């Protein structure tokens, strides 16, 4: 039996031991148990920047839950950490209220000035998503002056948003030049700040519609993040790779990347995690894998339930409608109207935008009143995205506007919208916004091709991609798996585990030459050239291979 006094002393001693061994979360827990709140806050304060710099915001989130709410409300260091949690969970609307709580608690110490710099960053972030680039940029300039250079990750976050705000204001070249200069200056650092600098041109190029360039710079981000063990930045690069491939309608590559990103959804920014799972569902649907698409939607439901965010629920519901439309099934759009925000959001590069999916539902329904509502929404969104120089979303909006006006009987106006969409899409090789709209879009493209300028060949490219997509869907729906023998399925399963030919032979009690013969047959049936491509092909088709089974599910 320990008296209360001895128990407090024991907690304090255990806390000291955890500090000495760098288990800060446990040390905070025992300091609070010992009644030493000041020490617990001090431990959090002393460690926060180090964990930011290591790209481990999710650890700070766990630590924050250890503190009673009355302590959090009194401590700027804890409150600013809460804003970082809102930031990574994309809870933009929650940020101003916490800022209002922090501000009266701050003085003029260097530490408080640094927190004021973080507040400036979050105000810049808030105004960016309010589509106010000028106001955002001013706050970001203040943040760059106030936040110490030792706060590497935070400085990197400021640089990301500064670049995005410059792009929003139409200064893309200025933004890229500035970022490239900073990358050159910090290229020898192995810091989280460098990951933020590297990701900025990826974002900017996607927003500007330059998908090929975005893929190139994203490869640099991935390479740096993997080599320097920045898991958070690495999974961002994987998500962005999936997004780029998806917009180019390379759905097999998109599915592979989205699957990898979704597997790390509790590390990744929540909105990007949601996008990854929805992208996975849409890619599987395009590949004709309805069951796999449904599994992805179930995964999305589980993830969103764990966050309990009403906005996320709206995204989920409209994404489900989008998938149903892709399957040729209708869903009455009126009952979903209340789930669509009336504010014009900054749509950045997000794959799933509820207001666009609502317009897809109105287009699918086809009533005169519904089409009028869809046209009004799309015109409003187009105006804002053109003002933001957001080519990424403008392509998708213009494609939908072409379909809506065509269905309203305004054929010439539809062709004009389509021409604008094609002109914006061609430099970056955008395909998916057109292909998703199916046969009606293909017919409109054929109509445009008959009338188009002979020097404009991207319409023909898109029509070819339509035919290519239909051919691939037909190939994917063919019973490829049934063409493989049980032995070939076994070998394919062992290939997926990385087994060499000799290991496969020993496992199956056959000769190496026999293994080679089976591999040759597998490659021919899957239309691939090597073992890596065979495994990738199986994965892209959604096959689950088990070591002790000859069945592929």
Short mmCIF file of C-alpha atoms in Angstrom, two decimals:
data_model
loop_
_atom_site.label_atom_id
_atom_site.label_comp_id
_atom_site.label_asym_id
_atom_site.label_seq_id
_atom_site.Cartn_x
_atom_site.Cartn_y
_atom_site.Cartn_z
CA UNK A 1 0.00 0.00 0.00
CA UNK A 2 1.28 3.44 -0.98
CA UNK A 3 0.19 6.58 0.83
CA UNK A 4 -0.90 9.49 -1.40
CA UNK A 5 2.41 11.20 -0.68
CA UNK A 6 4.48 8.16 -1.65
CA UNK A 7 2.37 7.63 -4.76
CA UNK A 8 3.01 11.21 -5.88
CA UNK A 9 6.73 10.77 -5.25
CA UNK A 10 6.71 7.51 -7.21
CA UNK A 11 4.99 9.14 -10.18
CA UNK A 12 7.53 11.96 -10.10
CA UNK A 13 10.42 9.49 -10.00
CA UNK A 14 8.96 7.45 -12.87
CA UNK A 15 8.47 10.64 -14.86
CA UNK A 16 12.15 11.51 -14.38
CA UNK A 17 13.16 8.09 -15.64
CA UNK A 18 11.00 8.47 -18.75
CA UNK A 19 12.51 11.89 -19.45
CA UNK A 20 16.03 10.48 -19.16
CA UNK A 21 15.10 7.76 -21.66
CA UNK A 22 13.28 10.16 -24.01
CA UNK A 23 9.76 8.76 -23.52
CA UNK A 24 8.17 12.18 -23.30
CA UNK A 25 4.53 11.12 -23.56
CA UNK A 26 4.91 8.76 -20.61
CA UNK A 27 6.82 11.43 -18.69
CA UNK A 28 3.95 13.89 -19.24
CA UNK A 29 1.44 11.30 -18.07
CA UNK A 30 3.29 10.63 -14.81
CA UNK A 31 3.96 14.33 -14.17
CA UNK A 32 0.24 14.96 -14.38
CA UNK A 33 -0.41 11.97 -12.12
CA UNK A 34 2.04 13.48 -9.64
CA UNK A 35 0.06 16.70 -9.71
CA UNK A 36 2.92 18.62 -11.34
CA UNK A 37 1.04 20.32 -14.14
CA UNK A 38 3.69 22.97 -14.73
CA UNK A 39 6.32 20.31 -15.38
CA UNK A 40 4.00 18.44 -17.76
CA UNK A 41 3.39 21.63 -19.75
CA UNK A 42 7.11 22.39 -19.71
CA UNK A 43 7.93 18.94 -21.09
CA UNK A 44 5.42 19.45 -23.88
CA UNK A 45 6.80 22.90 -24.65
CA UNK A 46 10.42 21.70 -24.71
CA UNK A 47 9.64 18.82 -27.06
CA UNK A 48 7.01 20.25 -29.41
CA UNK A 49 9.29 21.79 -32.02
CA UNK A 50 11.51 18.71 -32.16
CA UNK A 51 8.52 16.54 -32.99
CA UNK A 52 7.28 19.07 -35.55
CA UNK A 53 10.72 18.95 -37.16
CA UNK A 54 10.58 15.15 -37.20
CA UNK A 55 7.22 15.32 -38.99
CA UNK A 56 5.37 13.58 -36.15
CA UNK A 57 2.39 15.82 -35.53
CA UNK A 58 0.28 12.77 -34.69
CA UNK A 59 2.49 12.15 -31.62
CA UNK A 60 1.75 15.67 -30.39
CA UNK A 61 -1.94 14.95 -30.91
CA UNK A 62 -1.68 11.96 -28.57
CA UNK A 63 0.20 13.98 -25.97
CA UNK A 64 -2.41 16.71 -26.11
CA UNK A 65 -5.13 14.26 -25.08
CA UNK A 66 -3.27 13.64 -21.80
CA UNK A 67 -4.00 17.15 -20.51
CA UNK A 68 -7.28 18.09 -18.81
CA UNK A 69 -9.20 20.66 -20.83
CA UNK A 70 -8.86 23.39 -18.17
CA UNK A 71 -5.07 23.20 -18.54
CA UNK A 72 -5.22 23.30 -22.34
CA UNK A 73 -7.38 26.42 -22.23
CA UNK A 74 -4.75 28.24 -20.17
CA UNK A 75 -1.61 27.29 -22.10
CA UNK A 76 -0.72 28.89 -25.47
CA UNK A 77 1.70 26.04 -26.25
CA UNK A 78 -1.07 23.48 -25.89
CA UNK A 79 -3.62 25.57 -27.75
CA UNK A 80 -1.32 26.16 -30.71
CA UNK A 81 -0.70 22.41 -30.83
CA UNK A 82 -4.47 21.93 -30.98
CA UNK A 83 -4.59 24.22 -34.03
CA UNK A 84 -1.93 22.05 -35.67
CA UNK A 85 -4.21 19.06 -35.11
CA UNK A 86 -7.09 20.97 -36.74
CA UNK A 87 -4.73 21.84 -39.59
CA UNK A 88 -3.72 18.24 -40.28
CA UNK A 89 -7.32 17.08 -40.00
CA UNK A 90 -8.41 19.86 -42.39
CA UNK A 91 -10.76 21.42 -39.85
CA UNK A 92 -10.29 24.94 -41.20
CA UNK A 93 -13.44 26.40 -39.63
CA UNK A 94 -12.31 25.39 -36.12
CA UNK A 95 -9.10 27.45 -36.24
CA UNK A 96 -10.31 31.06 -35.62
CA UNK A 97 -12.00 30.21 -32.30
CA UNK A 98 -8.80 28.71 -30.89
CA UNK A 99 -6.82 31.73 -32.08
CA UNK A 100 -9.26 33.96 -30.16
CA UNK A 101 -8.54 31.91 -27.03
CA UNK A 102 -4.76 32.04 -27.43
CA UNK A 103 -4.24 35.71 -28.25
CA UNK A 104 -5.09 37.21 -24.82
CA UNK A 105 -2.69 34.75 -23.16
CA UNK A 106 0.37 35.95 -25.10
CA UNK A 107 3.00 38.43 -23.96
CA UNK A 108 6.13 39.81 -25.63
CA UNK A 109 8.61 37.06 -24.81
CA UNK A 110 10.53 35.50 -27.72
CA UNK A 111 8.55 32.30 -27.21
CA UNK A 112 5.26 34.18 -27.40
CA UNK A 113 6.42 36.08 -30.48
CA UNK A 114 7.15 32.74 -32.17
CA UNK A 115 3.61 31.58 -31.33
CA UNK A 116 2.28 34.84 -32.79
CA UNK A 117 4.15 33.88 -35.96
CA UNK A 118 2.37 30.53 -36.00
CA UNK A 119 -0.93 32.36 -35.53
CA UNK A 120 -0.07 34.55 -38.52
CA UNK A 121 0.49 31.37 -40.52
CA UNK A 122 -2.89 29.94 -39.51
CA UNK A 123 -4.64 33.21 -40.35
CA UNK A 124 -2.94 33.11 -43.75
CA UNK A 125 -4.13 29.51 -44.10
CA UNK A 126 -7.68 30.46 -43.11
CA UNK A 127 -7.86 33.34 -45.61
CA UNK A 128 -6.37 31.17 -48.37
CA UNK A 129 -9.30 28.80 -48.01
CA UNK A 130 -11.60 31.81 -47.96
CA UNK A 131 -10.24 32.62 -51.46
CA UNK A 132 -8.63 35.83 -50.18
CA UNK A 133 -5.10 35.60 -51.54
CA UNK A 134 -4.04 39.18 -50.74
CA UNK A 135 -5.02 38.93 -47.07
CA UNK A 136 -3.45 35.49 -46.82
CA UNK A 137 -0.14 36.64 -48.28
CA UNK A 138 0.14 39.54 -45.85
CA UNK A 139 -0.25 37.27 -42.83
CA UNK A 140 2.28 34.85 -44.31
CA UNK A 141 4.85 37.63 -44.71
CA UNK A 142 4.44 38.38 -41.00
CA UNK A 143 4.78 34.69 -40.18
CA UNK A 144 8.06 34.43 -42.10
CA UNK A 145 9.47 37.28 -40.01
CA UNK A 146 8.34 35.95 -36.64
CA UNK A 147 8.84 32.17 -36.73
CA UNK A 148 12.48 31.20 -35.89
CA UNK A 149 14.47 29.33 -38.53
CA UNK A 150 14.98 26.51 -36.02
CA UNK A 151 11.27 25.68 -36.42
CA UNK A 152 12.08 23.93 -39.68
CA UNK A 153 8.82 22.16 -40.35
CA UNK A 154 6.71 25.21 -39.49
CA UNK A 155 8.86 27.42 -41.72
CA UNK A 156 8.38 24.85 -44.46
CA UNK A 157 4.60 24.95 -44.01
CA UNK A 158 4.69 28.74 -44.32
CA UNK A 159 6.69 28.45 -47.56
CA UNK A 160 4.14 25.99 -49.00
CA UNK A 161 1.27 28.35 -48.37
CA UNK A 162 3.23 31.39 -49.53
CA UNK A 163 3.84 29.59 -52.83
CA UNK A 164 0.21 28.53 -53.14
CA UNK A 165 -1.00 32.05 -52.41
CA UNK A 166 1.34 33.46 -55.06
CA UNK A 167 -0.04 30.93 -57.53
CA UNK A 168 -3.60 31.84 -56.57
CA UNK A 169 -2.82 35.48 -57.34
CA UNK A 170 -1.52 34.52 -60.79
CA UNK A 171 2.19 34.65 -59.96
CA UNK A 172 3.02 31.03 -60.77
CA UNK A 173 6.47 31.76 -62.21
CA UNK A 174 7.40 33.92 -59.24
CA UNK A 175 6.31 31.18 -56.86
CA UNK A 176 8.28 28.44 -58.65
CA UNK A 177 11.40 30.63 -58.90
CA UNK A 178 11.28 31.45 -55.19
CA UNK A 179 10.81 27.82 -54.19
CA UNK A 180 13.61 26.59 -56.46
CA UNK A 181 15.95 29.16 -54.92
CA UNK A 182 15.03 27.96 -51.43
CA UNK A 183 15.47 24.31 -52.44
CA UNK A 184 18.93 25.14 -53.78
CA UNK A 185 19.78 26.98 -50.55
CA UNK A 186 18.64 24.12 -48.27
CA UNK A 187 19.31 21.12 -50.54
CA UNK A 188 22.03 19.68 -48.29
CA UNK A 189 19.80 19.71 -45.20
CA UNK A 190 18.09 16.49 -44.21
CA UNK A 191 15.16 18.33 -42.67
CA UNK A 192 11.38 18.29 -42.84
CA UNK A 193 11.57 21.85 -44.17
CA UNK A 194 13.08 20.48 -47.39
CA UNK A 195 10.13 18.11 -47.84
CA UNK A 196 7.79 21.13 -47.67
CA UNK A 197 9.86 23.02 -50.20
CA UNK A 198 9.87 20.00 -52.53
CA UNK A 199 6.12 19.42 -52.32
CA UNK A 200 5.25 23.03 -53.15
CA UNK A 201 6.05 22.84 -56.90
CA UNK A 202 4.05 19.59 -57.05
CA UNK A 203 0.97 21.39 -55.72
CA UNK A 204 1.50 24.41 -57.97
CA UNK A 205 1.94 22.32 -61.10
CA UNK A 206 -1.20 20.28 -60.38
CA UNK A 207 -3.20 23.48 -59.82
CA UNK A 208 -1.83 24.92 -63.07
CA UNK A 209 -2.69 21.73 -64.94
CA UNK A 210 0.93 20.69 -65.58
CA UNK A 211 0.58 17.01 -64.68
CA UNK A 212 3.77 15.72 -66.33
CA UNK A 213 5.90 18.33 -64.57
CA UNK A 214 4.07 17.61 -61.31
CA UNK A 215 4.97 13.92 -61.64
CA UNK A 216 8.63 14.77 -62.21
CA UNK A 217 8.99 17.01 -59.16
CA UNK A 218 6.91 14.62 -57.07
CA UNK A 219 9.48 11.90 -57.78
CA UNK A 220 12.13 14.15 -56.20
CA UNK A 221 9.92 14.59 -53.13
CA UNK A 222 9.42 10.84 -52.80
CA UNK A 223 13.13 10.10 -53.24
CA UNK A 224 14.15 12.62 -50.57
CA UNK A 225 11.44 11.51 -48.12
CA UNK A 226 12.25 7.80 -48.45
CA UNK A 227 16.00 8.30 -48.16
CA UNK A 228 15.65 10.46 -45.05
CA UNK A 229 12.82 8.57 -43.32
CA UNK A 230 10.15 11.27 -43.46
CA UNK A 231 7.12 8.98 -43.43
CA UNK A 232 4.52 11.77 -43.49
CA UNK A 233 6.06 13.45 -46.55
CA UNK A 234 6.51 10.06 -48.22
CA UNK A 235 2.83 9.17 -47.95
CA UNK A 236 1.90 12.63 -49.26
CA UNK A 237 4.07 11.96 -52.32
CA UNK A 238 2.35 8.60 -52.82
CA UNK A 239 -1.11 10.21 -52.63
CA UNK A 240 -0.07 12.94 -55.09
CA UNK A 241 1.31 10.33 -57.49
CA UNK A 242 -2.04 8.54 -57.38
CA UNK A 243 -3.86 11.82 -58.00
CA UNK A 244 -1.72 12.69 -61.04
CA UNK A 245 -2.12 9.22 -62.56
CA UNK A 246 -5.87 9.35 -61.88
CA UNK A 247 -6.32 12.67 -63.67
CA UNK A 248 -4.37 11.23 -66.63
CA UNK A 249 -6.70 8.18 -66.48
CA UNK A 250 -3.82 5.77 -65.80
CA UNK A 251 -6.13 3.99 -63.39
CA UNK A 252 -3.99 0.93 -62.64
CA UNK A 253 -1.07 3.10 -61.50
CA UNK A 254 -3.50 5.37 -59.66
CA UNK A 255 -5.04 2.41 -57.82
CA UNK A 256 -1.63 1.15 -56.73
CA UNK A 257 -0.63 4.53 -55.29
CA UNK A 258 -4.01 5.23 -53.70
CA UNK A 259 -3.92 1.81 -52.04
CA UNK A 260 -0.49 2.53 -50.57
CA UNK A 261 -1.62 5.96 -49.32
CA UNK A 262 -4.84 4.57 -47.84
CA UNK A 263 -2.84 1.96 -45.96
CA UNK A 264 -1.24 4.87 -44.07
CA UNK A 265 -4.39 6.94 -43.72
CA UNK A 266 -3.91 7.59 -40.00
CA UNK A 267 -0.54 9.26 -40.71
CA UNK A 268 -1.66 11.24 -43.76
CA UNK A 269 -3.61 14.52 -43.65
CA UNK A 270 -7.25 13.47 -43.22
CA UNK A 271 -8.60 15.16 -46.36
CA UNK A 272 -5.87 13.54 -48.46
CA UNK A 273 -6.69 10.18 -46.84
CA UNK A 274 -10.35 10.59 -47.80
CA UNK A 275 -9.30 11.53 -51.34
CA UNK A 276 -7.05 8.46 -51.54
CA UNK A 277 -9.83 6.06 -50.58
CA UNK A 278 -12.37 7.71 -52.91
CA UNK A 279 -9.78 7.72 -55.69
CA UNK A 280 -9.20 4.03 -55.05
CA UNK A 281 -12.93 3.32 -55.33
CA UNK A 282 -13.23 5.32 -58.57
CA UNK A 283 -10.13 3.68 -60.07
CA UNK A 284 -11.44 0.21 -59.23
CA UNK A 285 -14.80 1.15 -60.74
CA UNK A 286 -13.12 2.27 -63.97
CA UNK A 287 -11.27 -1.07 -63.97
CA UNK A 288 -14.57 -2.94 -63.72
CA UNK A 289 -13.86 -4.19 -60.19
CA UNK A 290 -17.18 -3.35 -58.52
CA UNK A 291 -16.54 -5.51 -55.45
CA UNK A 292 -13.20 -3.84 -54.81
CA UNK A 293 -14.80 -0.41 -55.27
CA UNK A 294 -17.46 -1.33 -52.69
CA UNK A 295 -14.76 -2.48 -50.26
CA UNK A 296 -13.03 0.88 -50.65
CA UNK A 297 -16.30 2.68 -49.82
CA UNK A 298 -16.66 0.53 -46.70
CA UNK A 299 -13.12 1.48 -45.72
CA UNK A 300 -14.06 5.14 -46.27
CA UNK A 301 -17.11 4.80 -44.03
CA UNK A 302 -15.02 3.28 -41.23
CA UNK A 303 -12.40 6.01 -41.51
CA UNK A 304 -14.90 8.87 -41.54
CA UNK A 305 -16.81 7.39 -38.61
CA UNK A 306 -13.60 7.48 -36.58
CA UNK A 307 -13.34 11.27 -37.21
CA UNK A 308 -17.02 12.12 -36.62
CA UNK A 309 -16.86 15.21 -38.86
CA UNK A 310 -20.17 16.24 -40.53
CA UNK A 311 -18.32 17.70 -43.55
CA UNK A 312 -16.54 14.38 -44.08
CA UNK A 313 -19.91 12.61 -43.98
CA UNK A 314 -21.16 14.89 -46.78
CA UNK A 315 -18.07 14.10 -48.86
CA UNK A 316 -18.68 10.37 -48.33
CA UNK A 317 -22.34 10.50 -49.34
CA UNK A 318 -21.73 12.48 -52.51
CA UNK A 319 -18.79 10.24 -53.43
CA UNK A 320 -21.15 7.25 -53.16
CA UNK A 321 -23.55 8.99 -55.55
CA UNK A 322 -20.69 9.67 -57.95
CA UNK A 323 -19.84 5.98 -57.96
CA UNK A 324 -23.47 4.98 -58.52
CA UNK A 325 -23.67 7.30 -61.53
CA UNK A 326 -20.51 5.69 -62.94
CA UNK A 327 -22.37 2.36 -62.69
CA UNK A 328 -25.37 3.71 -64.55
CA UNK A 329 -27.54 3.87 -61.44
CA UNK A 330 -29.42 7.03 -60.51
CA UNK A 331 -29.88 8.62 -57.11
CA UNK A 332 -32.46 11.40 -56.51
CA UNK A 333 -30.26 14.50 -56.03
CA UNK A 334 -32.80 16.64 -54.15
CA UNK A 335 -32.43 14.76 -50.89
CA UNK A 336 -28.70 15.43 -50.94
CA UNK A 337 -28.93 19.19 -51.48
CA UNK A 338 -28.76 19.94 -47.76
CA UNK A 339 -25.45 18.08 -47.57
CA UNK A 340 -23.79 20.53 -49.98
CA UNK A 341 -22.28 23.66 -48.50
CA UNK A 342 -23.47 26.94 -50.03
CA UNK A 343 -20.09 28.63 -49.53
CA UNK A 344 -17.64 28.65 -52.43
CA UNK A 345 -14.79 26.58 -51.11
CA UNK A 346 -11.21 26.79 -52.27
CA UNK A 347 -11.22 23.48 -54.11
CA UNK A 348 -7.41 23.23 -54.53
CA UNK A 349 -6.54 19.82 -56.06
CA UNK A 350 -9.05 17.66 -54.16
CA UNK A 351 -10.41 14.81 -56.21
CA UNK A 352 -13.83 14.72 -54.57
CA UNK A 353 -15.76 18.00 -54.32
CA UNK A 354 -19.32 17.55 -52.96
CA UNK A 355 -20.77 20.43 -55.01
CA UNK A 356 -19.42 18.90 -58.22
CA UNK A 357 -20.80 15.47 -57.39
CA UNK A 358 -24.14 17.11 -56.58
CA UNK A 359 -24.05 18.64 -60.08
CA UNK A 360 -23.25 15.18 -61.49
CA UNK A 361 -26.40 13.89 -59.78
CA UNK A 362 -28.49 16.78 -61.17
CA UNK A 363 -27.08 16.12 -64.65
CA UNK A 364 -27.89 12.42 -64.31
CA UNK A 365 -31.45 13.18 -63.22
CA UNK A 366 -31.86 15.59 -66.14
CA UNK A 367 -34.90 17.63 -65.03
CA UNK A 368 -35.17 21.18 -66.34
CA UNK A 369 -35.07 22.67 -62.86
CA UNK A 370 -32.19 20.43 -61.77
CA UNK A 371 -30.10 21.31 -64.82
CA UNK A 372 -30.68 25.01 -64.13
CA UNK A 373 -29.47 24.59 -60.55
CA UNK A 374 -26.41 22.66 -61.76
CA UNK A 375 -25.58 25.34 -64.33
CA UNK A 376 -25.77 28.09 -61.71
CA UNK A 377 -23.53 26.20 -59.32
CA UNK A 378 -20.99 25.35 -62.03
CA UNK A 379 -20.88 28.91 -63.37
CA UNK A 380 -20.28 30.21 -59.85
CA UNK A 381 -17.52 27.64 -59.25
CA UNK A 382 -15.94 28.34 -62.64
CA UNK A 383 -15.74 32.05 -61.95
CA UNK A 384 -14.06 31.47 -58.58
CA UNK A 385 -11.60 28.88 -59.88
CA UNK A 386 -10.63 31.04 -62.83
CA UNK A 387 -10.06 33.90 -60.40
CA UNK A 388 -7.86 31.52 -58.35
CA UNK A 389 -6.02 30.41 -61.53
CA UNK A 390 -7.04 26.84 -60.65
CA UNK A 391 -6.80 24.99 -63.97
CA UNK A 392 -7.15 21.63 -62.19
CA UNK A 393 -10.72 22.27 -61.12
CA UNK A 394 -11.65 24.49 -64.08
CA UNK A 395 -11.13 21.52 -66.45
CA UNK A 396 -13.59 19.43 -64.48
CA UNK A 397 -16.12 22.24 -64.13
CA UNK A 398 -15.98 23.09 -67.85
CA UNK A 399 -16.46 19.44 -68.79
CA UNK A 400 -19.57 19.24 -66.62
CA UNK A 401 -20.86 22.58 -67.94
CA UNK A 402 -20.54 21.24 -71.47
CA UNK A 403 -22.72 18.26 -70.53
CA UNK A 404 -25.28 20.33 -68.64
CA UNK A 405 -25.74 22.90 -71.42
CA UNK A 406 -25.90 20.14 -74.05
CA UNK A 407 -28.67 18.42 -72.09
CA UNK A 408 -30.48 21.78 -71.87
CA UNK A 409 -30.48 21.90 -75.66
CA UNK A 410 -27.78 24.57 -76.04
CA UNK A 411 -25.49 22.68 -78.40
CA UNK A 412 -23.25 25.55 -79.54
CA UNK A 413 -22.71 26.76 -75.98
CA UNK A 414 -21.85 23.20 -74.95
CA UNK A 415 -19.19 22.98 -77.66
CA UNK A 416 -17.67 26.27 -76.50
CA UNK A 417 -17.35 24.97 -72.93
CA UNK A 418 -15.89 21.75 -74.25
CA UNK A 419 -13.33 23.62 -76.35
CA UNK A 420 -12.25 25.60 -73.28
CA UNK A 421 -11.91 22.39 -71.27
CA UNK A 422 -9.84 20.72 -74.01
CA UNK A 423 -7.58 23.75 -74.39
CA UNK A 424 -6.85 23.68 -70.65
CA UNK A 425 -6.48 19.89 -70.56
CA UNK A 426 -4.12 19.35 -73.47
CA UNK A 427 -0.80 20.67 -72.01
CA UNK A 428 -1.00 18.36 -68.99
CA UNK A 429 -2.59 15.35 -70.69
CA UNK A 430 -5.84 15.45 -68.67
CA UNK A 431 -8.22 12.63 -69.59
CA UNK A 432 -10.25 11.49 -66.57
CA UNK A 433 -12.68 14.49 -66.34
CA UNK A 434 -13.84 13.62 -69.86
CA UNK A 435 -13.85 9.82 -69.67
CA UNK A 436 -15.84 9.81 -66.41
CA UNK A 437 -18.76 11.50 -68.20
CA UNK A 438 -19.14 8.48 -70.44
CA UNK A 439 -20.96 8.07 -73.74
CA UNK A 440 -22.64 11.54 -73.77
CA UNK A 441 -19.22 13.20 -73.56
CA UNK A 442 -17.86 10.90 -76.24
CA UNK A 443 -20.73 11.92 -78.54
CA UNK A 444 -20.06 15.60 -77.88
CA UNK A 445 -16.36 15.08 -78.63
CA UNK A 446 -17.30 13.39 -81.92
CA UNK A 447 -19.51 16.36 -82.74
CA UNK A 448 -16.65 18.73 -81.95
CA UNK A 449 -14.21 16.68 -84.03
CA UNK A 450 -16.41 17.12 -87.07
CA UNK A 451 -16.33 20.90 -86.61
CA UNK A 452 -12.88 21.47 -85.12
CA UNK A 453 -9.81 23.23 -86.48
CA UNK A 454 -7.65 20.60 -88.27
CA UNK A 455 -4.62 21.76 -86.23
CA UNK A 456 -6.42 20.84 -82.98
CA UNK A 457 -5.69 17.15 -82.43
CA UNK A 458 -6.36 16.75 -78.68
CA UNK A 459 -10.04 16.03 -79.38
CA UNK A 460 -8.87 13.02 -81.38
CA UNK A 461 -6.51 12.05 -78.56
CA UNK A 462 -9.40 12.09 -76.08
CA UNK A 463 -11.59 10.01 -78.39
CA UNK A 464 -8.76 7.52 -78.69
CA UNK A 465 -8.50 7.39 -74.89
CA UNK A 466 -12.26 6.72 -74.73
CA UNK A 467 -11.80 3.76 -77.07
CA UNK A 468 -8.74 2.66 -75.12
CA UNK A 469 -10.67 2.81 -71.82
CA UNK A 470 -13.51 0.73 -73.25
CA UNK A 471 -11.05 -1.82 -74.58
CA UNK A 472 -9.26 -2.04 -71.24
CA UNK A 473 -12.56 -2.44 -69.37
CA UNK A 474 -13.43 -5.28 -71.71
CA UNK A 475 -10.04 -6.89 -71.10
CA UNK A 476 -10.36 -6.50 -67.34
CA UNK A 477 -13.83 -8.01 -67.33
CA UNK A 478 -12.55 -11.06 -69.20
CA UNK A 479 -11.90 -14.12 -67.03
CA UNK A 480 -8.10 -13.79 -66.96
CA UNK A 481 -7.87 -15.42 -63.58
CA UNK A 482 -9.76 -18.46 -64.87
CA UNK A 483 -7.24 -18.86 -67.67
CA UNK A 484 -4.51 -19.57 -65.12
CA UNK A 485 -4.05 -23.10 -63.84
CA UNK A 486 -4.03 -23.77 -60.11
CA UNK A 487 -0.27 -24.29 -60.25
CA UNK A 488 0.20 -20.96 -62.04
CA UNK A 489 -1.94 -19.24 -59.42
CA UNK A 490 0.21 -20.80 -56.71
CA UNK A 491 3.37 -19.54 -58.37
CA UNK A 492 1.88 -16.06 -58.84
CA UNK A 493 1.08 -16.00 -55.12
CA UNK A 494 4.68 -16.92 -54.27
CA UNK A 495 5.95 -14.27 -56.69
CA UNK A 496 3.94 -11.67 -54.77
CA UNK A 497 5.88 -12.70 -51.64
CA UNK A 498 9.17 -12.00 -53.40
CA UNK A 499 10.23 -15.63 -53.74
CA UNK A 500 13.06 -16.48 -56.16
CA UNK A 501 12.74 -19.30 -58.70
CA UNK A 502 14.76 -21.69 -56.54
CA UNK A 503 12.62 -20.93 -53.48
CA UNK A 504 9.43 -21.50 -55.48
CA UNK A 505 10.79 -24.81 -56.78
CA UNK A 506 11.64 -25.99 -53.26
CA UNK A 507 8.28 -24.86 -51.90
CA UNK A 508 6.29 -26.70 -54.60
CA UNK A 509 8.66 -29.69 -54.99
CA UNK A 510 9.25 -29.02 -58.68
CA UNK A 511 12.35 -28.23 -60.74
CA UNK A 512 13.59 -24.71 -61.46
CA UNK A 513 13.08 -25.38 -65.18
CA UNK A 514 9.44 -26.22 -64.51
CA UNK A 515 9.07 -22.96 -62.59
CA UNK A 516 10.49 -21.07 -65.57
CA UNK A 517 8.00 -22.78 -67.90
CA UNK A 518 5.10 -21.80 -65.64
CA UNK A 519 6.38 -18.22 -65.45
CA UNK A 520 6.53 -18.02 -69.24
CA UNK A 521 2.89 -19.13 -69.43
CA UNK A 522 1.85 -16.65 -66.71
CA UNK A 523 3.58 -13.77 -68.48
CA UNK A 524 1.84 -14.62 -71.75
CA UNK A 525 -1.61 -14.87 -70.16
CA UNK A 526 -1.21 -11.64 -68.21
CA UNK A 527 0.45 -9.89 -71.19
CA UNK A 528 3.48 -8.82 -69.15
CA UNK A 529 7.23 -9.16 -69.62
CA UNK A 530 8.59 -10.00 -66.18
CA UNK A 531 7.75 -11.11 -62.63
CA UNK A 532 7.40 -7.58 -61.23
CA UNK A 533 4.90 -6.67 -63.92
CA UNK A 534 3.00 -9.91 -63.27
CA UNK A 535 2.56 -9.06 -59.58
CA UNK A 536 1.63 -5.46 -60.41
CA UNK A 537 -0.94 -6.73 -62.93
CA UNK A 538 -2.47 -9.06 -60.36
CA UNK A 539 -2.60 -6.26 -57.79
CA UNK A 540 -4.17 -3.84 -60.26
CA UNK A 541 -6.91 -6.39 -60.93
CA UNK A 542 -7.65 -6.55 -57.22
CA UNK A 543 -6.56 -10.17 -56.78
CA UNK A 544 -5.71 -11.27 -53.25
CA UNK A 545 -3.24 -14.14 -53.36
CA UNK A 546 -2.63 -16.39 -50.36
CA UNK A 547 0.44 -18.48 -49.79
CA UNK A 548 -1.36 -21.68 -48.83
CA UNK A 549 -4.15 -21.48 -51.36
CA UNK A 550 -4.52 -21.83 -55.10
CA UNK A 551 -7.52 -19.51 -55.05
CA UNK A 552 -7.43 -15.84 -55.99
CA UNK A 553 -10.22 -13.89 -54.42
#
